[in-house]
mmCIF file with all atom_site columns, C-alpha atoms and ligand atoms in Angstrom:
data_model
loop_
_atom_site.group_PDB
_atom_site.id
_atom_site.type_symbol
_atom_site.label_atom_id
_atom_site.label_alt_id
_atom_site.label_comp_id
_atom_site.label_asym_id
_atom_site.label_entity_id
_atom_site.label_seq_id
_atom_site.pdbx_PDB_ins_code
_atom_site.Cartn_x
_atom_site.Cartn_y
_atom_site.Cartn_z
_atom_site.occupancy
_atom_site.B_iso_or_equiv
_atom_site.pdbx_formal_charge
_atom_site.auth_seq_id
_atom_site.auth_comp_id
_atom_site.auth_asym_id
_atom_site.auth_atom_id
_atom_site.pdbx_PDB_model_num
ATOM   1   C CA . MET A 1 1   ? 60.663 -63.152 5.955  1.00 98.00 ? 1   MET A CA 1
ATOM   2   C CA . LYS A 1 2   ? 58.440 -62.154 3.044  1.00 98.00 ? 2   LYS A CA 1
ATOM   3   C CA . ILE A 1 3   ? 54.975 -60.744 3.697  1.00 98.00 ? 3   ILE A CA 1
ATOM   4   C CA . THR A 1 4   ? 52.301 -60.045 1.104  1.00 99.00 ? 4   THR A CA 1
ATOM   5   C CA . ILE A 1 5   ? 49.731 -57.467 2.150  1.00 99.00 ? 5   ILE A CA 1
ATOM   6   C CA . GLY A 1 6   ? 46.486 -56.362 0.528  1.00 99.00 ? 6   GLY A CA 1
ATOM   7   C CA . SER A 1 7   ? 43.329 -54.462 1.353  1.00 99.00 ? 7   SER A CA 1
ATOM   8   C CA . ASP A 1 8   ? 40.087 -53.381 -0.242 1.00 98.00 ? 8   ASP A CA 1
ATOM   9   C CA . HIS A 1 9   ? 39.023 -49.717 -0.278 1.00 98.00 ? 9   HIS A CA 1
ATOM   10  C CA . GLY A 1 10  ? 37.814 -50.018 3.321  1.00 98.00 ? 10  GLY A CA 1
ATOM   11  C CA . ALA A 1 11  ? 41.317 -50.330 4.740  1.00 98.00 ? 11  ALA A CA 1
ATOM   12  C CA . VAL A 1 12  ? 43.739 -48.522 2.425  1.00 98.00 ? 12  VAL A CA 1
ATOM   13  C CA . GLU A 1 13  ? 44.893 -46.171 5.200  1.00 98.00 ? 13  GLU A CA 1
ATOM   14  C CA . LEU A 1 14  ? 45.311 -49.038 7.647  1.00 98.00 ? 14  LEU A CA 1
ATOM   15  C CA . LYS A 1 15  ? 47.408 -50.858 5.039  1.00 98.00 ? 15  LYS A CA 1
ATOM   16  C CA . GLU A 1 16  ? 49.835 -47.923 4.937  1.00 98.00 ? 16  GLU A CA 1
ATOM   17  C CA . GLU A 1 17  ? 50.078 -47.944 8.739  1.00 98.00 ? 17  GLU A CA 1
ATOM   18  C CA . VAL A 1 18  ? 50.698 -51.690 8.814  1.00 98.00 ? 18  VAL A CA 1
ATOM   19  C CA . LYS A 1 19  ? 53.458 -51.286 6.219  1.00 98.00 ? 19  LYS A CA 1
ATOM   20  C CA . LYS A 1 20  ? 55.135 -48.726 8.499  1.00 98.00 ? 20  LYS A CA 1
ATOM   21  C CA . VAL A 1 21  ? 55.083 -51.271 11.327 1.00 98.00 ? 21  VAL A CA 1
ATOM   22  C CA . LEU A 1 22  ? 56.474 -54.011 9.065  1.00 98.00 ? 22  LEU A CA 1
ATOM   23  C CA . ALA A 1 23  ? 59.319 -51.656 8.119  1.00 98.00 ? 23  ALA A CA 1
ATOM   24  C CA . GLU A 1 24  ? 60.444 -51.788 11.784 1.00 98.00 ? 24  GLU A CA 1
ATOM   25  C CA . PHE A 1 25  ? 61.496 -55.416 11.281 1.00 98.00 ? 25  PHE A CA 1
ATOM   26  C CA . GLU A 1 26  ? 64.925 -56.100 9.857  1.00 98.00 ? 26  GLU A CA 1
ATOM   27  C CA . GLY A 1 27  ? 64.895 -58.623 7.043  1.00 98.00 ? 27  GLY A CA 1
ATOM   28  C CA . VAL A 1 28  ? 61.167 -58.362 6.403  1.00 98.00 ? 28  VAL A CA 1
ATOM   29  C CA . GLU A 1 29  ? 60.309 -57.833 2.741  1.00 98.00 ? 29  GLU A CA 1
ATOM   30  C CA . VAL A 1 30  ? 56.827 -56.535 1.961  1.00 98.00 ? 30  VAL A CA 1
ATOM   31  C CA . LYS A 1 31  ? 54.851 -56.957 -1.258 1.00 99.00 ? 31  LYS A CA 1
ATOM   32  C CA . ASP A 1 32  ? 51.736 -54.795 -1.549 1.00 99.00 ? 32  ASP A CA 1
ATOM   33  C CA . VAL A 1 33  ? 49.126 -56.144 -3.976 1.00 98.00 ? 33  VAL A CA 1
ATOM   34  C CA . GLY A 1 34  ? 46.797 -53.153 -3.544 1.00 97.00 ? 34  GLY A CA 1
ATOM   35  C CA . THR A 1 35  ? 44.313 -51.686 -3.655 1.00 98.00 ? 35  THR A CA 1
ATOM   36  C CA . PHE A 1 36  ? 45.906 -48.266 -3.816 1.00 98.00 ? 36  PHE A CA 1
ATOM   37  C CA . GLY A 1 37  ? 42.970 -45.869 -3.945 1.00 96.00 ? 37  GLY A CA 1
ATOM   38  C CA . THR A 1 38  ? 39.483 -45.321 -2.637 1.00 93.00 ? 38  THR A CA 1
ATOM   39  C CA . ASP A 1 39  ? 37.679 -46.770 -5.664 1.00 98.00 ? 39  ASP A CA 1
ATOM   40  C CA . SER A 1 40  ? 35.535 -49.718 -4.671 1.00 98.00 ? 40  SER A CA 1
ATOM   41  C CA . VAL A 1 41  ? 37.091 -53.147 -5.228 1.00 98.00 ? 41  VAL A CA 1
ATOM   42  C CA . ASP A 1 42  ? 35.985 -56.654 -4.273 1.00 98.00 ? 42  ASP A CA 1
ATOM   43  C CA . TYR A 1 43  ? 37.764 -58.047 -1.218 1.00 98.00 ? 43  TYR A CA 1
ATOM   44  C CA . PRO A 1 44  ? 37.737 -61.709 -2.445 1.00 99.00 ? 44  PRO A CA 1
ATOM   45  C CA . ASP A 1 45  ? 40.010 -60.636 -5.319 1.00 99.00 ? 45  ASP A CA 1
ATOM   46  C CA . ILE A 1 46  ? 42.488 -59.134 -2.851 1.00 99.00 ? 46  ILE A CA 1
ATOM   47  C CA . ALA A 1 47  ? 42.331 -62.213 -0.609 1.00 99.00 ? 47  ALA A CA 1
ATOM   48  C CA . GLU A 1 48  ? 43.047 -64.405 -3.628 1.00 99.00 ? 48  GLU A CA 1
ATOM   49  C CA . LYS A 1 49  ? 46.143 -62.376 -4.613 1.00 99.00 ? 49  LYS A CA 1
ATOM   50  C CA . VAL A 1 50  ? 47.625 -62.332 -1.109 1.00 99.00 ? 50  VAL A CA 1
ATOM   51  C CA . CYS A 1 51  ? 46.914 -65.993 -0.435 1.00 99.00 ? 51  CYS A CA 1
ATOM   52  C CA . ALA A 1 52  ? 48.319 -67.110 -3.801 1.00 98.00 ? 52  ALA A CA 1
ATOM   53  C CA . ASP A 1 53  ? 51.690 -65.740 -2.700 1.00 99.00 ? 53  ASP A CA 1
ATOM   54  C CA . VAL A 1 54  ? 51.464 -67.612 0.613  1.00 98.00 ? 54  VAL A CA 1
ATOM   55  C CA . THR A 1 55  ? 50.368 -70.968 -0.798 1.00 98.00 ? 55  THR A CA 1
ATOM   56  C CA . SER A 1 56  ? 52.951 -70.802 -3.604 1.00 98.00 ? 56  SER A CA 1
ATOM   57  C CA . GLY A 1 57  ? 55.720 -70.072 -1.111 1.00 98.00 ? 57  GLY A CA 1
ATOM   58  C CA . GLN A 1 58  ? 56.525 -66.703 -2.673 1.00 98.00 ? 58  GLN A CA 1
ATOM   59  C CA . SER A 1 59  ? 55.694 -65.181 0.707  1.00 98.00 ? 59  SER A CA 1
ATOM   60  C CA . ASP A 1 60  ? 55.933 -66.701 4.155  1.00 98.00 ? 60  ASP A CA 1
ATOM   61  C CA . ARG A 1 61  ? 52.808 -65.005 5.465  1.00 98.00 ? 61  ARG A CA 1
ATOM   62  C CA . GLY A 1 62  ? 50.068 -62.612 4.435  1.00 99.00 ? 62  GLY A CA 1
ATOM   63  C CA . ILE A 1 63  ? 48.072 -59.729 5.875  1.00 99.00 ? 63  ILE A CA 1
ATOM   64  C CA . VAL A 1 64  ? 44.579 -59.004 4.517  1.00 99.00 ? 64  VAL A CA 1
ATOM   65  C CA . LEU A 1 65  ? 42.473 -55.985 5.380  1.00 99.00 ? 65  LEU A CA 1
ATOM   66  C CA . CYS A 1 66  ? 38.964 -54.821 4.550  1.00 98.00 ? 66  CYS A CA 1
ATOM   67  C CA . GLY A 1 67  ? 36.365 -52.642 6.268  1.00 98.00 ? 67  GLY A CA 1
ATOM   68  C CA . THR A 1 68  ? 35.537 -55.165 8.966  1.00 98.00 ? 68  THR A CA 1
ATOM   69  C CA . GLY A 1 69  ? 38.142 -57.830 8.242  1.00 99.00 ? 69  GLY A CA 1
ATOM   70  C CA . ILE A 1 70  ? 35.284 -60.306 8.114  1.00 99.00 ? 70  ILE A CA 1
ATOM   71  C CA . GLY A 1 71  ? 34.709 -60.677 4.373  1.00 98.00 ? 71  GLY A CA 1
ATOM   72  C CA . ILE A 1 72  ? 38.363 -60.877 3.478  1.00 99.00 ? 72  ILE A CA 1
ATOM   73  C CA . SER A 1 73  ? 39.103 -63.400 6.242  1.00 99.00 ? 73  SER A CA 1
ATOM   74  C CA . ILE A 1 74  ? 36.201 -65.597 5.123  1.00 99.00 ? 74  ILE A CA 1
ATOM   75  C CA . ALA A 1 75  ? 37.475 -65.440 1.547  1.00 99.00 ? 75  ALA A CA 1
ATOM   76  C CA . ALA A 1 76  ? 41.061 -66.205 2.596  1.00 99.00 ? 76  ALA A CA 1
ATOM   77  C CA . ASN A 1 77  ? 39.975 -69.244 4.595  1.00 98.00 ? 77  ASN A CA 1
ATOM   78  C CA . LYS A 1 78  ? 38.309 -70.730 1.494  1.00 98.00 ? 78  LYS A CA 1
ATOM   79  C CA . ILE A 1 79  ? 41.753 -71.151 -0.052 1.00 98.00 ? 79  ILE A CA 1
ATOM   80  C CA . ASN A 1 80  ? 43.535 -74.447 0.594  1.00 98.00 ? 80  ASN A CA 1
ATOM   81  C CA . GLY A 1 81  ? 46.586 -74.025 2.782  1.00 98.00 ? 81  GLY A CA 1
ATOM   82  C CA . ILE A 1 82  ? 45.426 -70.791 4.390  1.00 98.00 ? 82  ILE A CA 1
ATOM   83  C CA . ARG A 1 83  ? 44.799 -70.343 8.105  1.00 98.00 ? 83  ARG A CA 1
ATOM   84  C CA . CYS A 1 84  ? 43.586 -66.773 8.346  1.00 99.00 ? 84  CYS A CA 1
ATOM   85  C CA . ALA A 1 85  ? 42.955 -65.242 11.784 1.00 99.00 ? 85  ALA A CA 1
ATOM   86  C CA . LEU A 1 86  ? 40.754 -62.163 12.167 1.00 99.00 ? 86  LEU A CA 1
ATOM   87  C CA . CYS A 1 87  ? 42.251 -60.367 15.177 1.00 99.00 ? 87  CYS A CA 1
ATOM   88  C CA . HIS A 1 88  ? 41.308 -57.116 16.825 1.00 98.00 ? 88  HIS A CA 1
ATOM   89  C CA . ASP A 1 89  ? 43.230 -57.694 20.057 1.00 98.00 ? 89  ASP A CA 1
ATOM   90  C CA . VAL A 1 90  ? 46.801 -58.637 20.910 1.00 98.00 ? 90  VAL A CA 1
ATOM   91  C CA . PHE A 1 91  ? 45.882 -61.768 22.894 1.00 98.00 ? 91  PHE A CA 1
ATOM   92  C CA . SER A 1 92  ? 44.094 -63.316 19.904 1.00 99.00 ? 92  SER A CA 1
ATOM   93  C CA . ALA A 1 93  ? 46.915 -62.323 17.574 1.00 99.00 ? 93  ALA A CA 1
ATOM   94  C CA . LYS A 1 94  ? 49.463 -64.109 19.790 1.00 98.00 ? 94  LYS A CA 1
ATOM   95  C CA . LYS A 1 95  ? 47.283 -67.191 20.180 1.00 98.00 ? 95  LYS A CA 1
ATOM   96  C CA . SER A 1 96  ? 46.625 -67.330 16.442 1.00 99.00 ? 96  SER A CA 1
ATOM   97  C CA . ARG A 1 97  ? 50.349 -67.905 16.013 1.00 98.00 ? 97  ARG A CA 1
ATOM   98  C CA . GLU A 1 98  ? 51.021 -70.071 19.094 1.00 98.00 ? 98  GLU A CA 1
ATOM   99  C CA . HIS A 1 99  ? 48.009 -72.355 18.744 1.00 98.00 ? 99  HIS A CA 1
ATOM   100 C CA . ASN A 1 100 ? 46.776 -72.075 15.155 1.00 98.00 ? 100 ASN A CA 1
ATOM   101 C CA . ASP A 1 101 ? 49.964 -71.342 13.209 1.00 98.00 ? 101 ASP A CA 1
ATOM   102 C CA . ALA A 1 102 ? 47.988 -68.655 11.381 1.00 99.00 ? 102 ALA A CA 1
ATOM   103 C CA . ASN A 1 103 ? 49.726 -67.813 8.130  1.00 99.00 ? 103 ASN A CA 1
ATOM   104 C CA . VAL A 1 104 ? 47.447 -64.883 7.317  1.00 99.00 ? 104 VAL A CA 1
ATOM   105 C CA . LEU A 1 105 ? 46.329 -62.061 9.627  1.00 99.00 ? 105 LEU A CA 1
ATOM   106 C CA . ALA A 1 106 ? 43.100 -60.143 8.940  1.00 99.00 ? 106 ALA A CA 1
ATOM   107 C CA . MET A 1 107 ? 41.946 -56.847 10.448 1.00 99.00 ? 107 MET A CA 1
ATOM   108 C CA . GLY A 1 108 ? 39.213 -54.328 9.730  1.00 98.00 ? 108 GLY A CA 1
ATOM   109 C CA . GLY A 1 109 ? 40.114 -50.754 8.857  1.00 98.00 ? 109 GLY A CA 1
ATOM   110 C CA . ARG A 1 110 ? 36.708 -49.504 10.004 1.00 98.00 ? 110 ARG A CA 1
ATOM   111 C CA . VAL A 1 111 ? 36.929 -51.413 13.277 1.00 98.00 ? 111 VAL A CA 1
ATOM   112 C CA . ILE A 1 112 ? 40.307 -50.784 14.817 1.00 98.00 ? 112 ILE A CA 1
ATOM   113 C CA . GLY A 1 113 ? 42.540 -47.757 15.359 1.00 98.00 ? 113 GLY A CA 1
ATOM   114 C CA . PHE A 1 114 ? 46.095 -47.523 14.085 1.00 98.00 ? 114 PHE A CA 1
ATOM   115 C CA . GLY A 1 115 ? 47.642 -47.862 17.564 1.00 98.00 ? 115 GLY A CA 1
ATOM   116 C CA . PRO A 1 116 ? 45.991 -51.158 18.529 1.00 98.00 ? 116 PRO A CA 1
ATOM   117 C CA . ALA A 1 117 ? 46.430 -52.494 14.983 1.00 99.00 ? 117 ALA A CA 1
ATOM   118 C CA . SER A 1 118 ? 50.168 -51.755 15.150 1.00 98.00 ? 118 SER A CA 1
ATOM   119 C CA . GLU A 1 119 ? 50.487 -53.662 18.435 1.00 98.00 ? 119 GLU A CA 1
ATOM   120 C CA . ILE A 1 120 ? 48.604 -56.591 16.914 1.00 99.00 ? 120 ILE A CA 1
ATOM   121 C CA . VAL A 1 121 ? 50.969 -56.697 13.943 1.00 98.00 ? 121 VAL A CA 1
ATOM   122 C CA . ARG A 1 122 ? 54.040 -56.550 16.211 1.00 98.00 ? 122 ARG A CA 1
ATOM   123 C CA . ALA A 1 123 ? 52.677 -59.410 18.333 1.00 98.00 ? 123 ALA A CA 1
ATOM   124 C CA . TRP A 1 124 ? 51.721 -61.493 15.305 1.00 98.00 ? 124 TRP A CA 1
ATOM   125 C CA . MET A 1 125 ? 55.098 -60.987 13.660 1.00 98.00 ? 125 MET A CA 1
ATOM   126 C CA . THR A 1 126 ? 57.114 -61.985 16.725 1.00 98.00 ? 126 THR A CA 1
ATOM   127 C CA . THR A 1 127 ? 55.157 -64.967 18.040 1.00 98.00 ? 127 THR A CA 1
ATOM   128 C CA . ASP A 1 128 ? 56.063 -68.519 17.040 1.00 98.00 ? 128 ASP A CA 1
ATOM   129 C CA . PHE A 1 129 ? 53.888 -71.585 16.664 1.00 98.00 ? 129 PHE A CA 1
ATOM   130 C CA . GLU A 1 130 ? 54.108 -73.760 19.797 1.00 98.00 ? 130 GLU A CA 1
ATOM   131 C CA . GLY A 1 131 ? 53.662 -77.080 18.016 1.00 97.00 ? 131 GLY A CA 1
ATOM   132 C CA . GLY A 1 132 ? 53.042 -80.079 20.290 1.00 97.00 ? 132 GLY A CA 1
ATOM   133 C CA . ARG A 1 133 ? 49.357 -80.745 20.842 1.00 97.00 ? 133 ARG A CA 1
ATOM   134 C CA . HIS A 1 134 ? 48.564 -77.735 18.670 1.00 98.00 ? 134 HIS A CA 1
ATOM   135 C CA . GLU A 1 135 ? 50.270 -79.358 15.719 1.00 98.00 ? 135 GLU A CA 1
ATOM   136 C CA . ARG A 1 136 ? 47.857 -82.298 15.891 1.00 98.00 ? 136 ARG A CA 1
ATOM   137 C CA . ARG A 1 137 ? 44.921 -79.873 15.853 1.00 98.00 ? 137 ARG A CA 1
ATOM   138 C CA . VAL A 1 138 ? 46.310 -77.782 13.016 1.00 98.00 ? 138 VAL A CA 1
ATOM   139 C CA . ASN A 1 139 ? 46.849 -80.987 11.036 1.00 98.00 ? 139 ASN A CA 1
ATOM   140 C CA . LYS A 1 140 ? 43.192 -81.843 11.638 1.00 98.00 ? 140 LYS A CA 1
ATOM   141 C CA . ILE A 1 141 ? 42.155 -78.399 10.390 1.00 98.00 ? 141 ILE A CA 1
ATOM   142 C CA . MET A 1 142 ? 44.159 -78.916 7.213  1.00 98.00 ? 142 MET A CA 1
ATOM   143 C CA . ALA A 1 143 ? 42.719 -82.423 6.742  1.00 98.00 ? 143 ALA A CA 1
ATOM   144 C CA . LEU A 1 144 ? 39.253 -80.832 6.563  1.00 98.00 ? 144 LEU A CA 1
ATOM   145 C CA . GLU A 1 145 ? 40.262 -79.447 3.169  1.00 97.00 ? 145 GLU A CA 1
ATOM   146 C CA . LYS A 1 146 ? 40.281 -82.996 1.789  1.00 96.00 ? 146 LYS A CA 1
ATOM   147 C CA . LYS A 1 147 ? 36.904 -84.135 3.198  1.00 95.00 ? 147 LYS A CA 1
HETATM 148 C C1 . RB5 B 2 .   ? 33.177 -52.959 1.596  1.00 52.63 ? 201 RB5 B C1 1
HETATM 149 O O1 . RB5 B 2 .   ? 32.237 -51.932 1.580  1.00 52.63 ? 201 RB5 B O1 1
HETATM 150 C C2 . RB5 B 2 .   ? 33.000 -53.830 2.816  1.00 52.63 ? 201 RB5 B C2 1
HETATM 151 O O2 . RB5 B 2 .   ? 31.910 -54.652 2.652  1.00 52.63 ? 201 RB5 B O2 1
HETATM 152 C C3 . RB5 B 2 .   ? 34.254 -54.643 3.076  1.00 52.63 ? 201 RB5 B C3 1
HETATM 153 O O3 . RB5 B 2 .   ? 35.333 -53.783 3.256  1.00 52.63 ? 201 RB5 B O3 1
HETATM 154 C C4 . RB5 B 2 .   ? 34.235 -55.546 4.283  1.00 52.63 ? 201 RB5 B C4 1
HETATM 155 O O4 . RB5 B 2 .   ? 33.842 -54.872 5.419  1.00 52.63 ? 201 RB5 B O4 1
HETATM 156 C C5 . RB5 B 2 .   ? 33.520 -56.809 4.090  1.00 52.63 ? 201 RB5 B C5 1
HETATM 157 O O5 . RB5 B 2 .   ? 33.508 -57.708 4.959  1.00 52.63 ? 201 RB5 B O5 1
#
């Protein structure tokens, strides 16, 4: 599985921690689109880079991080084909995969500690979409893009 990850300056340290967690998974290839320092950058630009890889099929899923996770998740969800879930607990992370087939995970580096964030990533990486009635609902979400 290929994962593209990106953060603004508000979550650079969290990005490094998330990459360590992703390295636990055999066969997972990670592409980091930055940012790589503490200089201020605009989170919509990072969301755009990560999501471009997901919608083009270059990556299977994406992880986007900013100070709160809010701005970057809003930006990601503006992009056709993206279902970005802002998760700061394991239950939501699991459900975002089982029920929503989330293809992008968002978290906030100024909101959550490394330990809980690592558990969220592990849960999100290992949980499959349930399909069934959820597929109908996800299809309805995606149809909203055309209205
Ligand atoms: C950047 O200062 C901050 O606004 C950003 O990281 C994020 O929290 C926005 O939602």
